[in-house]
Structures are given as structure tokens and as C-alpha cells.
PDB file of N, CA and C in Angstrom:
ATOM      1  N   MET A  12      -7.866 -50.001  21.278  1.00 79.00           N
ATOM      2  CA  MET A  12      -7.735 -48.743  21.615  1.00 79.00           C
ATOM      3  C   MET A  12      -8.391 -47.302  20.505  1.00 79.00           C
ATOM      4  N   LYS A  13      -9.312 -47.023  20.817  1.00 79.00           N
ATOM      5  CA  LYS A  13     -10.241 -46.513  19.640  1.00 79.00           C
ATOM      6  C   LYS A  13      -9.449 -45.112  19.048  1.00 79.00           C
ATOM      7  N   PRO A  14      -9.717 -44.197  18.144  1.00 87.00           N
ATOM      8  CA  PRO A  14      -9.239 -43.305  17.963  1.00 87.00           C
ATOM      9  C   PRO A  14      -9.808 -42.129  18.058  1.00 87.00           C
ATOM     10  N   PRO A  15      -9.414 -40.933  18.384  1.00 93.00           N
ATOM     11  CA  PRO A  15      -9.519 -40.446  18.937  1.00 93.00           C
ATOM     12  C   PRO A  15     -11.508 -39.667  18.142  1.00 93.00           C
ATOM     13  N   TYR A  16     -12.895 -39.308  18.421  1.00 94.00           N
ATOM     14  CA  TYR A  16     -14.037 -39.153  17.823  1.00 94.00           C
ATOM     15  C   TYR A  16     -13.085 -38.006  16.891  1.00 94.00           C
ATOM     16  N   GLN A  17     -14.007 -37.833  15.780  1.00 92.00           N
ATOM     17  CA  GLN A  17     -13.522 -36.873  14.521  1.00 92.00           C
ATOM     18  C   GLN A  17     -15.309 -36.707  13.989  1.00 92.00           C
ATOM     19  N   PRO A  18     -15.373 -35.145  14.583  1.00 93.00           N
ATOM     20  CA  PRO A  18     -17.221 -34.902  14.240  1.00 93.00           C
ATOM     21  C   PRO A  18     -17.409 -35.079  12.864  1.00 93.00           C
ATOM     22  N   ILE A  19     -18.685 -35.480  12.504  1.00 93.00           N
ATOM     23  CA  ILE A  19     -19.021 -35.302  11.122  1.00 93.00           C
ATOM     24  C   ILE A  19     -19.372 -33.462  10.756  1.00 93.00           C
ATOM     25  N   ARG A  20     -18.909 -32.696   9.805  1.00 93.00           N
ATOM     26  CA  ARG A  20     -20.303 -31.279   9.221  1.00 93.00           C
ATOM     27  C   ARG A  20     -21.420 -31.480  10.275  1.00 93.00           C
ATOM     28  N   CYS A  21     -21.844 -30.318  10.791  1.00 91.00           N
ATOM     29  CA  CYS A  21     -23.200 -30.378  10.436  1.00 91.00           C
ATOM     30  C   CYS A  21     -24.069 -30.243   9.624  1.00 91.00           C
ATOM     31  N   ASP A  22     -23.731 -30.047   8.610  1.00 94.00           N
ATOM     32  CA  ASP A  22     -24.592 -30.118   7.209  1.00 94.00           C
ATOM     33  C   ASP A  22     -24.748 -31.687   6.846  1.00 94.00           C
ATOM     34  N   LEU A  23     -23.995 -32.237   6.630  1.00 95.00           N
ATOM     35  CA  LEU A  23     -23.893 -33.433   6.877  1.00 95.00           C
ATOM     36  C   LEU A  23     -24.283 -34.115   7.547  1.00 95.00           C
ATOM     37  N   TYR A  24     -25.002 -33.479   9.210  1.00 94.00           N
ATOM     38  CA  TYR A  24     -25.492 -34.472  10.341  1.00 94.00           C
ATOM     39  C   TYR A  24     -26.957 -34.355  10.224  1.00 94.00           C
ATOM     40  N   ASP A  25     -27.117 -33.508   8.974  1.00 95.00           N
ATOM     41  CA  ASP A  25     -28.765 -33.111   9.118  1.00 95.00           C
ATOM     42  C   ASP A  25     -28.866 -34.326   7.993  1.00 95.00           C
ATOM     43  N   TYR A  26     -28.091 -34.635   7.306  1.00 97.00           N
ATOM     44  CA  TYR A  26     -28.714 -35.899   6.185  1.00 97.00           C
ATOM     45  C   TYR A  26     -29.579 -37.518   7.068  1.00 97.00           C
ATOM     46  N   LEU A  27     -28.384 -37.614   8.337  1.00 97.00           N
ATOM     47  CA  LEU A  27     -29.100 -38.507   8.961  1.00 97.00           C
ATOM     48  C   LEU A  27     -29.617 -38.669   9.865  1.00 97.00           C
ATOM     49  N   GLU A  28     -30.495 -37.203  10.109  1.00 96.00           N
ATOM     50  CA  GLU A  28     -31.506 -36.642  11.050  1.00 96.00           C
ATOM     51  C   GLU A  28     -32.561 -37.295  10.243  1.00 96.00           C
ATOM     52  N   ILE A  29     -32.521 -36.116   8.979  1.00 97.00           N
ATOM     53  CA  ILE A  29     -33.264 -37.086   7.325  1.00 97.00           C
ATOM     54  C   ILE A  29     -33.915 -37.969   7.129  1.00 97.00           C
ATOM     55  N   ALA A  30     -32.748 -39.156   7.503  1.00 98.00           N
ATOM     56  CA  ALA A  30     -32.588 -40.455   7.103  1.00 98.00           C
ATOM     57  C   ALA A  30     -33.443 -41.096   7.913  1.00 98.00           C
ATOM     58  N   CYS A  31     -33.306 -40.979   9.495  1.00 98.00           N
ATOM     59  CA  CYS A  31     -33.543 -41.148  10.268  1.00 98.00           C
ATOM     60  C   CYS A  31     -35.645 -40.416  10.518  1.00 98.00           C
ATOM     61  N   LEU A  32     -35.216 -39.300  10.484  1.00 97.00           N
ATOM     62  CA  LEU A  32     -37.011 -39.255  10.585  1.00 97.00           C
ATOM     63  C   LEU A  32     -38.045 -40.129   9.594  1.00 97.00           C
ATOM     64  N   PHE A  33     -37.471 -40.167   8.703  1.00 97.00           N
ATOM     65  CA  PHE A  33     -38.223 -40.712   7.475  1.00 97.00           C
ATOM     66  C   PHE A  33     -38.073 -42.155   7.679  1.00 97.00           C
ATOM     67  N   GLY A  34     -37.192 -42.687   8.326  1.00 97.00           N
ATOM     68  CA  GLY A  34     -37.191 -44.401   8.172  1.00 97.00           C
ATOM     69  C   GLY A  34     -36.661 -44.601   6.908  1.00 97.00           C
ATOM     70  N   TYR A  35     -35.869 -44.216   6.326  1.00 98.00           N
ATOM     71  CA  TYR A  35     -35.118 -44.324   5.283  1.00 98.00           C
ATOM     72  C   TYR A  35     -34.410 -45.740   5.521  1.00 98.00           C
ATOM     73  N   ARG A  36     -34.758 -46.740   4.056  1.00 98.00           N
ATOM     74  CA  ARG A  36     -33.447 -47.874   4.192  1.00 98.00           C
ATOM     75  C   ARG A  36     -31.944 -47.251   3.421  1.00 98.00           C
ATOM     76  N   LEU A  37     -31.196 -47.560   4.289  1.00 98.00           N
ATOM     77  CA  LEU A  37     -29.956 -46.983   3.458  1.00 98.00           C
ATOM     78  C   LEU A  37     -29.026 -47.848   3.080  1.00 98.00           C
ATOM     79  N   GLN A  38     -28.365 -47.630   1.819  1.00 98.00           N
ATOM     80  CA  GLN A  38     -26.625 -48.339   1.563  1.00 98.00           C
ATOM     81  C   GLN A  38     -25.798 -47.678   2.539  1.00 98.00           C
ATOM     82  N   VAL A  39     -25.440 -48.601   3.590  1.00 98.00           N
ATOM     83  CA  VAL A  39     -24.402 -47.619   4.492  1.00 98.00           C
ATOM     84  C   VAL A  39     -22.412 -48.313   3.647  1.00 98.00           C
ATOM     85  N   GLU A  40     -21.694 -46.980   3.957  1.00 98.00           N
ATOM     86  CA  GLU A  40     -20.778 -47.577   3.677  1.00 98.00           C
ATOM     87  C   GLU A  40     -19.764 -46.926   4.469  1.00 98.00           C
ATOM     88  N   LEU A  41     -18.919 -47.816   5.071  1.00 97.00           N
ATOM     89  CA  LEU A  41     -17.841 -47.955   6.494  1.00 97.00           C
ATOM     90  C   LEU A  41     -17.015 -47.602   5.645  1.00 97.00           C
ATOM     91  N   ALA A  42     -15.744 -47.358   7.375  1.00 94.00           N
ATOM     92  CA  ALA A  42     -14.804 -46.249   6.968  1.00 94.00           C
ATOM     93  C   ALA A  42     -13.437 -48.214   6.536  1.00 94.00           C
ATOM     94  N   SER A  43     -14.157 -49.617   7.004  1.00 94.00           N
ATOM     95  CA  SER A  43     -13.064 -50.298   6.531  1.00 94.00           C
ATOM     96  C   SER A  43     -13.383 -51.240   5.171  1.00 94.00           C
ATOM     97  N   GLY A  44     -14.760 -50.586   4.335  1.00 96.00           N
ATOM     98  CA  GLY A  44     -14.676 -51.240   3.569  1.00 96.00           C
ATOM     99  C   GLY A  44     -15.908 -51.961   3.396  1.00 96.00           C
ATOM    100  N   GLN A  45     -16.639 -51.929   4.336  1.00 96.00           N
ATOM    101  CA  GLN A  45     -17.553 -52.996   4.683  1.00 96.00           C
ATOM    102  C   GLN A  45     -19.073 -52.429   4.072  1.00 96.00           C
ATOM    103  N   THR A  46     -20.145 -52.629   3.050  1.00 97.00           N
ATOM    104  CA  THR A  46     -21.024 -52.249   2.833  1.00 97.00           C
ATOM    105  C   THR A  46     -22.403 -53.557   3.423  1.00 97.00           C
ATOM    106  N   PHE A  47     -23.850 -52.218   3.926  1.00 97.00           N
ATOM    107  CA  PHE A  47     -24.581 -53.293   3.272  1.00 97.00           C
ATOM    108  C   PHE A  47     -25.797 -52.327   2.917  1.00 97.00           C
ATOM    109  N   GLU A  48     -26.514 -53.069   3.663  1.00 98.00           N
ATOM    110  CA  GLU A  48     -28.269 -52.324   3.973  1.00 98.00           C
ATOM    111  C   GLU A  48     -28.974 -52.608   5.217  1.00 98.00           C
ATOM    112  N   ALA A  49     -28.803 -51.063   5.874  1.00 98.00           N
ATOM    113  CA  ALA A  49     -30.160 -50.933   6.581  1.00 98.00           C
ATOM    114  C   ALA A  49     -30.883 -49.439   7.248  1.00 98.00           C
ATOM    115  N   LYS A  50     -32.126 -49.660   7.678  1.00 98.00           N
ATOM    116  CA  LYS A  50     -32.752 -48.805   7.808  1.00 98.00           C
ATOM    117  C   LYS A  50     -32.387 -48.065   9.480  1.00 98.00           C
ATOM    118  N   ALA A  51     -32.217 -46.750   8.637  1.00 98.00           N
ATOM    119  CA  ALA A  51     -31.766 -45.528  10.109  1.00 98.00           C
ATOM    120  C   ALA A  51     -33.416 -45.721  10.697  1.00 98.00           C
ATOM    121  N   LEU A  52     -32.244 -45.784  12.125  1.00 98.00           N
ATOM    122  CA  LEU A  52     -33.674 -45.005  13.310  1.00 98.00           C
ATOM    123  C   LEU A  52     -33.655 -44.206  14.478  1.00 98.00           C
ATOM    124  N   THR A  53     -32.192 -44.080  14.344  1.00 98.00           N
ATOM    125  CA  THR A  53     -31.814 -42.518  15.683  1.00 98.00           C
ATOM    126  C   THR A  53     -30.744 -42.482  15.286  1.00 98.00           C
ATOM    127  N   THR A  54     -29.954 -41.239  15.496  1.00 97.00           N
ATOM    128  CA  THR A  54     -29.669 -40.993  16.160  1.00 97.00           C
ATOM    129  C   THR A  54     -28.596 -40.732  17.703  1.00 97.00           C
ATOM    130  N   ARG A  55     -27.694 -40.723  18.277  1.00 96.00           N
ATOM    131  CA  ARG A  55     -27.411 -40.066  19.261  1.00 96.00           C
ATOM    132  C   ARG A  55     -25.778 -39.746  19.580  1.00 96.00           C
ATOM    133  N   VAL A  56     -25.486 -39.228  20.763  1.00 95.00           N
ATOM    134  CA  VAL A  56     -24.972 -38.331  21.588  1.00 95.00           C
ATOM    135  C   VAL A  56     -23.965 -38.995  22.468  1.00 95.00           C
ATOM    136  N   GLN A  57     -22.974 -39.706  23.185  1.00 94.00           N
ATOM    137  CA  GLN A  57     -22.572 -40.257  24.174  1.00 94.00           C
ATOM    138  C   GLN A  57     -20.711 -39.838  24.384  1.00 94.00           C
ATOM    139  N   GLY A  58     -20.497 -39.478  25.398  1.00 93.00           N
ATOM    140  CA  GLY A  58     -19.586 -39.002  25.683  1.00 93.00           C
ATOM    141  C   GLY A  58     -18.595 -37.745  24.561  1.00 93.00           C
ATOM    142  N   GLY A  59     -18.736 -37.593  24.125  1.00 93.00           N
ATOM    143  CA  GLY A  59     -18.717 -36.206  22.967  1.00 93.00           C
ATOM    144  C   GLY A  59     -18.508 -36.972  21.410  1.00 93.00           C
ATOM    145  N   GLU A  60     -19.403 -38.182  21.504  1.00 95.00           N
ATOM    146  CA  GLU A  60     -19.121 -39.056  20.338  1.00 95.00           C
ATOM    147  C   GLU A  60     -20.731 -39.473  19.868  1.00 95.00           C
ATOM    148  N   GLU A  61     -20.849 -39.418  18.691  1.00 96.00           N
ATOM    149  CA  GLU A  61     -22.089 -39.416  17.912  1.00 96.00           C
ATOM    150  C   GLU A  61     -22.554 -40.436  16.594  1.00 96.00           C
ATOM    151  N   PHE A  62     -23.215 -41.193  17.233  1.00 97.00           N
ATOM    152  CA  PHE A  62     -23.522 -42.857  16.962  1.00 97.00           C
ATOM    153  C   PHE A  62     -24.638 -42.681  15.951  1.00 97.00           C
ATOM    154  N   LEU A  63     -25.280 -43.592  15.099  1.00 98.00           N
ATOM    155  CA  LEU A  63     -25.651 -43.727  14.274  1.00 98.00           C
ATOM    156  C   LEU A  63     -26.495 -45.840  14.191  1.00 98.00           C
ATOM    157  N   THR A  64     -27.594 -45.403  14.943  1.00 98.00           N
ATOM    158  CA  THR A  64     -28.898 -46.883  14.741  1.00 98.00           C
ATOM    159  C   THR A  64     -29.063 -47.091  13.354  1.00 98.00           C
ATOM    160  N   LEU A  65     -29.028 -48.350  13.468  1.00 98.00           N
ATOM    161  CA  LEU A  65     -29.518 -49.158  12.647  1.00 98.00           C
ATOM    162  C   LEU A  65     -29.575 -50.358  12.167  1.00 98.00           C
ATOM    163  N   GLN A  66     -30.765 -50.209  11.518  1.00 98.00           N
ATOM    164  CA  GLN A  66     -31.395 -52.534  11.985  1.00 98.00           C
ATOM    165  C   GLN A  66     -31.973 -52.981  10.788  1.00 98.00           C
ATOM    166  N   ASN A  67     -31.040 -53.978  10.232  1.00 94.00           N
ATOM    167  CA  ASN A  67     -31.155 -54.756   9.211  1.00 94.00           C
ATOM    168  C   ASN A  67     -32.005 -56.010  10.054  1.00 94.00           C
ATOM    169  N   SER A  68     -32.195 -56.877   9.177  1.00 92.00           N
ATOM    170  CA  SER A  68     -32.873 -58.205   9.390  1.00 92.00           C
ATOM    171  C   SER A  68     -32.519 -59.128  10.511  1.00 92.00           C
ATOM    172  N   GLU A  69     -30.859 -59.316  10.251  1.00 91.00           N
ATOM    173  CA  GLU A  69     -29.686 -59.237  11.718  1.00 91.00           C
ATOM    174  C   GLU A  69     -30.182 -58.806  12.904  1.00 91.00           C
ATOM    175  N   ALA A  70     -29.662 -57.532  13.491  1.00 95.00           N
ATOM    176  CA  ALA A  70     -29.707 -57.041  14.023  1.00 95.00           C
ATOM    177  C   ALA A  70     -29.896 -55.113  13.619  1.00 95.00           C
ATOM    178  N   THR A  71     -30.000 -55.080  15.209  1.00 97.00           N
ATOM    179  CA  THR A  71     -29.569 -53.485  15.537  1.00 97.00           C
ATOM    180  C   THR A  71     -28.754 -52.974  16.160  1.00 97.00           C
ATOM    181  N   ARG A  72     -28.163 -52.076  15.737  1.00 97.00           N
ATOM    182  CA  ARG A  72     -26.356 -51.688  15.454  1.00 97.00           C
ATOM    183  C   ARG A  72     -26.228 -50.633  15.646  1.00 97.00           C
ATOM    184  N   GLU A  73     -25.749 -49.957  15.884  1.00 97.00           N
ATOM    185  CA  GLU A  73     -24.811 -48.585  16.706  1.00 97.00           C
ATOM    186  C   GLU A  73     -23.471 -48.436  15.751  1.00 97.00           C
ATOM    187  N   TYR A  74     -23.428 -47.688  14.749  1.00 97.00           N
ATOM    188  CA  TYR A  74     -21.839 -47.453  14.376  1.00 97.00           C
ATOM    189  C   TYR A  74     -21.379 -45.536  14.985  1.00 97.00           C
ATOM    190  N   ARG A  75     -20.375 -45.195  15.239  1.00 96.00           N
ATOM    191  CA  ARG A  75     -19.840 -43.839  15.248  1.00 96.00           C
ATOM    192  C   ARG A  75     -20.027 -43.149  14.234  1.00 96.00           C
ATOM    193  N   LEU A  76     -20.346 -41.880  13.819  1.00 97.00           N
ATOM    194  CA  LEU A  76     -20.398 -41.739  13.115  1.00 97.00           C
ATOM    195  C   LEU A  76     -19.244 -41.163  11.818  1.00 97.00           C
ATOM    196  N   ASP A  77     -17.818 -41.603  12.731  1.00 95.00           N
ATOM    197  CA  ASP A  77     -16.947 -40.916  11.978  1.00 95.00           C
ATOM    198  C   ASP A  77     -16.440 -42.737  10.642  1.00 95.00           C
ATOM    199  N   ALA A  78     -17.101 -43.499  11.950  1.00 96.00           N
ATOM    200  CA  ALA A  78     -16.572 -44.962  10.869  1.00 96.00           C
ATOM    201  C   ALA A  78     -17.376 -45.376   9.780  1.00 96.00           C
ATOM    202  N   ILE A  79     -18.357 -44.279   9.383  1.00 97.00           N
ATOM    203  CA  ILE A  79     -19.096 -44.274   8.565  1.00 97.00           C
ATOM    204  C   ILE A  79     -18.856 -43.090   7.138  1.00 97.00           C
ATOM    205  N   THR A  80     -19.148 -44.218   5.673  1.00 97.00           N
ATOM    206  CA  THR A  80     -18.209 -42.845   4.817  1.00 97.00           C
ATOM    207  C   THR A  80     -19.051 -42.312   3.816  1.00 97.00           C
ATOM    208  N   ALA A  81     -20.033 -43.194   3.549  1.00 98.00           N
ATOM    209  CA  ALA A  81     -21.049 -42.773   2.579  1.00 98.00           C
ATOM    210  C   ALA A  81     -22.857 -43.869   3.234  1.00 98.00           C
ATOM    211  N   ILE A  82     -23.385 -42.790   2.943  1.00 98.00           N
ATOM    212  CA  ILE A  82     -24.525 -43.300   2.987  1.00 98.00           C
ATOM    213  C   ILE A  82     -25.623 -43.183   1.263  1.00 98.00           C
ATOM    214  N   THR A  83     -26.485 -43.882   1.035  1.00 98.00           N
ATOM    215  CA  THR A  83     -27.285 -43.823   0.256  1.00 98.00           C
ATOM    216  C   THR A  83     -28.876 -44.616   0.248  1.00 98.00           C
ATOM    217  N   PRO A  84     -29.678 -43.088   0.253  1.00 98.00           N
ATOM    218  CA  PRO A  84     -31.288 -43.848   0.308  1.00 98.00           C
ATOM    219  C   PRO A  84     -31.506 -44.506  -0.353  1.00 98.00           C
ATOM    220  N   LEU A  85     -33.001 -46.017  -0.727  1.00 98.00           N
ATOM    221  CA  LEU A  85     -32.554 -46.565  -0.925  1.00 98.00           C
ATOM    222  C   LEU A  85     -34.669 -46.798  -1.471  1.00 98.00           C
ATOM    223  N   ASP A  86     -34.587 -45.814  -0.756  1.00 96.00           N
ATOM    224  CA  ASP A  86     -36.106 -46.086  -0.599  1.00 96.00           C
ATOM    225  C   ASP A  86     -36.555 -44.769  -2.032  1.00 96.00           C
ATOM    226  N   SER A  87     -37.660 -45.030  -3.063  1.00 94.00           N
ATOM    227  CA  SER A  87     -37.674 -44.475  -3.944  1.00 94.00           C
ATOM    228  C   SER A  87     -38.355 -42.736  -3.540  1.00 94.00           C
ATOM    229  N   GLY A  88     -38.616 -41.755  -3.853  1.00 94.00           N
ATOM    230  CA  GLY A  88     -38.340 -40.140  -3.228  1.00 94.00           C
ATOM    231  C   GLY A  88     -38.372 -39.650  -1.571  1.00 94.00           C
ATOM    232  N   ALA A  89     -37.072 -40.054  -1.404  1.00 96.00           N
ATOM    233  CA  ALA A  89     -35.727 -40.098  -0.476  1.00 96.00           C
ATOM    234  C   ALA A  89     -35.547 -38.704  -1.327  1.00 96.00           C
ATOM    235  N   ARG A  90     -35.353 -37.861   0.136  1.00 95.00           N
ATOM    236  CA  ARG A  90     -35.047 -36.475  -0.612  1.00 95.00           C
ATOM    237  C   ARG A  90     -33.481 -36.149  -0.502  1.00 95.00           C
ATOM    238  N   PHE A  91     -32.952 -36.856  -0.832  1.00 97.00           N
ATOM    239  CA  PHE A  91     -31.628 -36.898  -1.058  1.00 97.00           C
ATOM    240  C   PHE A  91     -31.234 -38.030  -1.616  1.00 97.00           C
ATOM    241  N   GLY A  92     -29.865 -37.786  -2.216  1.00 97.00           N
ATOM    242  CA  GLY A  92     -28.890 -38.941  -2.736  1.00 97.00           C
ATOM    243  C   GLY A  92     -27.712 -39.595  -1.849  1.00 97.00           C
ATOM    244  N   ARG A  93     -26.861 -39.843  -2.704  1.00 98.00           N
ATOM    245  CA  ARG A  93     -24.931 -40.431  -1.768  1.00 98.00           C
ATOM    246  C   ARG A  93     -24.876 -39.263  -1.336  1.00 98.00           C
ATOM    247  N   VAL A  94     -24.627 -39.221  -0.293  1.00 98.00           N
ATOM    248  CA  VAL A  94     -23.831 -38.341   0.610  1.00 98.00           C
ATOM    249  C   VAL A  94     -22.451 -38.970   1.602  1.00 98.00           C
ATOM    250  N   VAL A  95     -21.299 -38.528   1.266  1.00 97.00           N
ATOM    251  CA  VAL A  95     -19.793 -38.900   1.451  1.00 97.00           C
ATOM    252  C   VAL A  95     -19.893 -38.319   2.732  1.00 97.00           C
ATOM    253  N   LEU A  96     -19.369 -38.880   3.412  1.00 96.00           N
ATOM    254  CA  LEU A  96     -19.461 -38.073   5.263  1.00 96.00           C
ATOM    255  C   LEU A  96     -17.714 -38.081   5.302  1.00 96.00           C
ATOM    256  N   ALA A  97     -17.415 -38.939   4.905  1.00 89.00           N
ATOM    257  CA  ALA A  97     -16.048 -38.522   5.276  1.00 89.00           C
ATOM    258  C   ALA A  97     -15.057 -38.914   3.957  1.00 89.00           C
ATOM    259  N   PRO A  98     -14.108 -38.720   3.450  1.00 77.00           N
ATOM    260  CA  PRO A  98     -13.029 -39.116   2.311  1.00 77.00           C
ATOM    261  C   PRO A  98     -12.263 -40.115   1.895  1.00 77.00           C
TER     262      PRO A  98
END
């Protein structure tokens, strides 16, 4: 059973929207300690939980936002740097 969803702050959500809007390649850090690179595609809400859809060379996957601890855009000229979403 998954723990209850913990929403991220709205100002942090804006960075995810920007990443999707510009299709940034991101380094993604998960709460599990896993890190990987993927392209930001879209965000969505379902059943009160928010998700980020990412695509890499292997697959397109969704991650619940409270499972993501940080994102760092890898594209030159990105409009932001590393963003910590969760402590």
C-alpha cells in the first residue's frame, strides 16, 4: 500500500510545468535514491495525486510528484537550475 500523497508546493510545481513546456531533459532524483535522465513530457492529476510523465530511451513512465526529490535541467539555457522538491 502506498503512503498518502503529499502534495508539493505550488511554486515548485511551476518548475515542472516549465520543464514540460520546453521539453527539458532532466536529471531526476527519486526518494528511493535512484537517479536517471529523461525528457519532461507532461503533468497530470488523478485521484488527488499529481504525476510527472518522463521519457527516456527505454520507456515513458509516470512518477508521483512526492516520489521525486529533485530535478536538474540538462539543456543549455534552461530557465532554472537544480530544484529540490522534497527534503
